[in-house]
């Protein structure tokens, strides 16, 4: 009988110890879960990382450079590299197989060349709009106040090339005003057209509001009503053969987020 009683006692204590260990383990797991939820930490193996290459319209240079830095800060382990140029040139490069993760165009027409070629992953989404202004040197020495002023004798004007979004928009605005302008130069992106004014090579150029605002220390922007008929929408999309598809999707999502929208509107872009 004593031996049987000892076995029973040992069994009872074993059960108590096992129960205590189980409760402790469950408590520890619960604490870990609570801590993870509180800090926002994640052990997901699908975290965004690696290089992300973004092809973007030249007019996005300032804004996207800042957005890229903000994105990298929010996603440690990522590196965003930009290729800024005219949207038509970027679209051609993508269709020729250039390794890009994201394409942000300054006009739907240039984006359409990419989607028509089957090189977009998903449907492009418009994230901002932009509008033209006449940009002139400080003091407006030629006293240009309307589009008609660009057609005055002796006024040298720079425009973007017709296939570039800012060039196509300029043609629409000039047609709406029934004004014919013969530019002394046609540039491949809006930054190049703006530089002709800042360098003193021309008397005026048609550029976006955002570019005039960014160069406000060197130039003045002259608003004109016909610009309302030539507002450009900016679409963005993940490229079909993106080397970093997860990174591309995350970057596009960030561009559409409130922090990025603030950067863009502060630069003078309009909400879509």
Coordinates of C-alpha atoms in Angstrom, one line a residue:
X1 CA 0.0 0.0 0.0
X2 CA 2.7 2.6 0.8
X3 CA 4.4 2.0 -2.6
X4 CA 1.0 2.5 -4.4
X5 CA 0.4 5.8 -2.4
X6 CA 3.9 7.1 -3.4
X7 CA 3.2 6.4 -7.1
X8 CA -0.1 8.3 -6.9
X9 CA 1.5 11.3 -5.2
X10 CA 4.3 11.4 -7.9
X11 CA 1.7 11.2 -10.7
X12 CA -0.3 14.0 -9.1
X13 CA 2.8 16.3 -8.8
X14 CA 3.8 15.5 -12.3
X15 CA 0.4 16.6 -13.6
X16 CA 0.6 19.9 -11.6
X17 CA 4.1 20.7 -13.0
X18 CA 3.1 20.0 -16.6
X19 CA 0.0 22.2 -16.2
X20 CA 2.2 25.0 -14.8
X21 CA 4.6 24.8 -17.7
X22 CA 1.7 24.9 -20.2
X23 CA 0.3 28.0 -18.6
X24 CA 3.7 29.7 -18.6
X25 CA 4.2 28.9 -22.3
X26 CA 0.8 30.3 -23.3
X27 CA 1.4 33.4 -21.2
X28 CA 4.8 34.0 -22.9
X29 CA 3.3 33.5 -26.4
X30 CA 0.5 36.0 -25.5
X31 CA 3.0 38.5 -24.3
X32 CA 5.1 38.2 -27.5
X33 CA 1.9 38.7 -29.6
X34 CA 0.9 41.7 -27.6
X35 CA 4.4 43.2 -27.9
X36 CA 4.4 42.6 -31.7
X37 CA 1.0 44.3 -32.1
X38 CA 2.0 47.2 -29.9
X39 CA 5.3 47.9 -31.8
X40 CA 4.0 47.1 -35.3
X41 CA 6.8 44.6 -35.8
X42 CA 6.5 41.8 -38.2
X43 CA 8.4 38.7 -38.9
X44 CA 6.9 38.4 -42.4
X45 CA 9.5 36.9 -44.8
X46 CA 7.9 39.0 -47.6
X47 CA 9.1 42.4 -46.4
X48 CA 10.0 44.9 -49.2
X49 CA 13.7 45.1 -49.9
X50 CA 16.3 45.6 -52.6
X51 CA 16.7 48.1 -55.4
X52 CA 13.7 49.6 -57.1
X53 CA 14.2 51.4 -60.4
X54 CA 11.6 54.1 -61.3
X55 CA 11.3 55.7 -64.7
X56 CA 9.6 59.1 -64.2
X57 CA 8.7 62.2 -66.2
X58 CA 11.3 65.0 -65.8
X59 CA 8.7 67.3 -64.2
X60 CA 8.6 64.8 -61.2
X61 CA 12.3 65.2 -60.5
X62 CA 12.1 67.3 -57.3
X63 CA 9.0 65.6 -55.8
X64 CA 9.9 62.0 -56.6
X65 CA 13.5 62.5 -55.3
X66 CA 11.9 63.5 -51.9
X67 CA 9.3 60.7 -52.1
X68 CA 12.1 58.2 -52.8
X69 CA 14.0 59.3 -49.7
X70 CA 10.8 59.0 -47.6
X71 CA 10.0 55.6 -49.0
X72 CA 13.5 54.3 -48.2
X73 CA 13.2 55.6 -44.6
X74 CA 9.8 53.8 -44.3
X75 CA 11.2 50.7 -45.8
X76 CA 14.8 50.0 -44.6
X77 CA 16.7 47.8 -47.0
X78 CA 15.3 49.4 -50.1
X79 CA 17.1 51.6 -52.5
X80 CA 15.2 53.7 -55.0
X81 CA 16.9 54.8 -58.2
X82 CA 15.3 57.2 -60.7
X83 CA 15.6 57.7 -64.4
X84 CA 14.1 61.1 -65.2
X85 CA 13.4 62.1 -68.8
X86 CA 10.7 62.9 -71.3
X87 CA 7.8 60.5 -70.9
X88 CA 7.9 59.5 -74.6
X89 CA 11.6 58.6 -74.3
X90 CA 11.0 56.6 -71.2
X91 CA 8.1 54.7 -72.7
X92 CA 10.2 53.8 -75.7
X93 CA 13.0 52.5 -73.4
X94 CA 10.5 50.3 -71.5
X95 CA 9.1 48.9 -74.7
X96 CA 12.6 48.1 -75.8
X97 CA 13.2 46.1 -72.6
X98 CA 15.0 48.5 -70.3
X99 CA 15.0 47.1 -66.8
X100 CA 12.4 49.3 -64.9
X101 CA 10.2 48.5 -62.0
X102 CA 7.8 51.5 -62.1
X103 CA 6.8 54.0 -64.9
X104 CA 5.3 57.4 -64.0
X105 CA 4.3 59.3 -67.1
X106 CA 3.3 63.0 -67.5
X107 CA 0.5 62.1 -69.8
X108 CA -1.9 59.1 -70.5
X109 CA -0.8 59.0 -74.2
X110 CA 2.7 58.0 -73.4
X111 CA 1.5 55.5 -70.8
X112 CA -0.8 54.0 -73.4
X113 CA 2.2 53.1 -75.6
X114 CA 3.4 50.9 -72.7
X115 CA 0.1 49.4 -71.9
X116 CA -0.7 48.7 -75.6
X117 CA 2.6 46.9 -75.9
X118 CA 1.6 44.7 -72.9
X119 CA 4.4 46.0 -70.7
X120 CA 2.3 47.2 -67.8
X121 CA 1.3 45.0 -64.8
X122 CA -2.2 46.1 -64.0
X123 CA -4.1 49.3 -64.8
X124 CA -2.3 52.6 -64.5
X125 CA -3.6 55.0 -61.9
X126 CA -3.6 58.8 -62.1
X127 CA -1.9 60.3 -59.1
X128 CA -1.6 64.0 -60.0
X129 CA -2.4 66.7 -62.6
X130 CA -0.3 69.5 -63.9
X131 CA -0.9 72.7 -65.8
X132 CA 1.1 75.0 -68.0
X133 CA 2.4 78.5 -67.4
X134 CA 4.5 80.9 -69.4
X135 CA 7.9 81.2 -67.7
X136 CA 10.0 84.4 -68.2
X137 CA 13.2 85.8 -66.7
X138 CA 12.8 87.8 -63.4
X139 CA 11.3 91.2 -64.2
X140 CA 9.6 89.9 -67.3
X141 CA 11.8 92.2 -69.6
X142 CA 9.6 91.5 -72.7
X143 CA 6.4 92.2 -70.8
X144 CA 4.8 88.9 -71.8
X145 CA 1.4 88.6 -70.2
X146 CA -0.6 86.4 -72.6
X147 CA 0.0 83.6 -75.1
X148 CA -0.3 86.1 -77.9
X149 CA 2.8 87.8 -76.4
X150 CA 4.9 84.8 -77.4
X151 CA 4.1 85.5 -81.0
X152 CA 5.5 89.1 -80.9
X153 CA 8.4 89.9 -83.3
X154 CA 11.8 89.4 -81.6
X155 CA 10.5 87.2 -78.8
X156 CA 12.5 83.9 -78.6
X157 CA 10.5 81.0 -77.3
X158 CA 11.4 77.5 -76.2
X159 CA 8.8 74.7 -76.3
X160 CA 8.9 71.0 -75.5
X161 CA 8.9 68.8 -78.6
X162 CA 5.4 67.7 -79.7
X163 CA 5.8 64.1 -78.7
X164 CA 6.7 65.1 -75.1
X165 CA 3.7 65.7 -72.8
X166 CA 4.5 69.4 -72.1
X167 CA 4.9 69.9 -75.9
X168 CA 1.5 68.3 -76.7
X169 CA -0.1 70.4 -74.0
X170 CA 1.5 73.5 -75.3
X171 CA 0.1 72.8 -78.8
X172 CA -3.4 72.4 -77.3
X173 CA -3.2 75.6 -75.4
X174 CA -1.9 77.6 -78.4
X175 CA -4.6 76.2 -80.6
X176 CA -7.2 77.2 -78.0
X177 CA -5.9 80.7 -78.0
X178 CA -5.6 80.7 -81.8
X179 CA -1.9 81.7 -81.5
X180 CA 0.9 80.5 -83.7
X181 CA 4.4 80.4 -82.2
X182 CA 7.6 79.5 -84.0
X183 CA 10.0 78.3 -81.3
X184 CA 13.7 78.7 -81.6
X185 CA 14.1 75.3 -80.0
X186 CA 12.1 72.3 -79.1
X187 CA 13.4 70.3 -76.1
X188 CA 13.0 66.7 -75.2
X189 CA 11.8 67.4 -71.7
X190 CA 10.3 70.2 -69.6
X191 CA 13.5 70.8 -67.6
X192 CA 15.5 71.4 -70.7
X193 CA 12.9 74.0 -71.9
X194 CA 13.0 75.7 -68.5
X195 CA 16.8 75.8 -68.6
X196 CA 16.7 77.8 -71.8
X197 CA 15.1 80.6 -69.9
X198 CA 17.3 80.4 -66.8
X199 CA 20.4 80.5 -69.0
X200 CA 19.1 83.5 -70.8
X201 CA 19.0 81.8 -74.2
X202 CA 15.3 82.5 -74.8
X203 CA 12.8 85.1 -73.6
X204 CA 10.1 82.7 -72.6
X205 CA 9.0 79.0 -72.5
X206 CA 5.9 77.0 -71.8
X207 CA 6.5 74.8 -68.8
X208 CA 4.5 73.3 -65.9
X209 CA 3.5 75.3 -62.9
X210 CA 5.6 72.9 -60.8
X211 CA 8.7 73.7 -62.7
X212 CA 8.1 77.4 -62.5
X213 CA 7.6 77.1 -58.8
X214 CA 10.8 75.1 -58.3
X215 CA 12.8 77.8 -60.2
X216 CA 11.0 80.7 -58.6
X217 CA 14.4 82.3 -57.6
X218 CA 15.4 82.7 -61.3
X219 CA 12.1 83.0 -63.2
X220 CA 8.5 84.2 -63.0
X221 CA 5.4 82.2 -64.0
X222 CA 2.7 83.9 -66.0
X223 CA -0.7 82.3 -65.8
X224 CA -2.9 82.2 -68.9
X225 CA -6.6 81.0 -69.1
X226 CA -6.0 78.6 -72.1
X227 CA -3.9 76.3 -69.9
X228 CA -7.2 75.0 -68.5
X229 CA -7.8 73.3 -71.8
X230 CA -4.5 71.4 -71.7
X231 CA -4.2 70.0 -68.2
X232 CA -2.0 66.8 -68.1
X233 CA -2.9 63.8 -66.0
X234 CA 0.0 61.7 -64.6
X235 CA -0.5 58.0 -64.5
X236 CA 1.7 55.5 -62.7
X237 CA 2.0 51.7 -63.1
X238 CA 4.2 48.7 -62.2
X239 CA 6.2 47.5 -65.2
X240 CA 5.2 44.0 -66.3
X241 CA 8.8 42.5 -66.2
X242 CA 9.8 44.5 -63.1
X243 CA 13.0 42.9 -61.5
X244 CA 11.6 43.8 -58.1
X245 CA 7.8 43.3 -58.4
X246 CA 7.1 43.5 -54.7
X247 CA 9.2 46.7 -54.4
X248 CA 7.5 48.2 -57.4
X249 CA 4.0 47.5 -56.0
X250 CA 5.0 49.0 -52.6
X251 CA 6.5 52.2 -54.3
X252 CA 3.3 52.7 -56.3
X253 CA 1.2 52.3 -53.2
X254 CA 3.4 54.8 -51.4
X255 CA 3.0 57.4 -54.2
X256 CA -0.7 57.1 -53.8
X257 CA -0.5 57.5 -50.0
X258 CA -1.2 60.7 -48.1
X259 CA 2.5 61.6 -47.2
X260 CA 3.4 61.4 -50.9
X261 CA 0.4 63.4 -51.9
X262 CA 1.4 66.2 -49.6
X263 CA 4.9 66.3 -51.2
X264 CA 3.3 66.5 -54.6
X265 CA 0.7 69.2 -53.8
X266 CA 3.4 71.2 -51.9
X267 CA 5.3 71.2 -55.2
X268 CA 2.3 72.6 -57.1
X269 CA 0.8 69.5 -58.5
X270 CA -3.0 69.2 -58.5
X271 CA -5.0 66.4 -57.0
X272 CA -6.4 64.0 -59.7

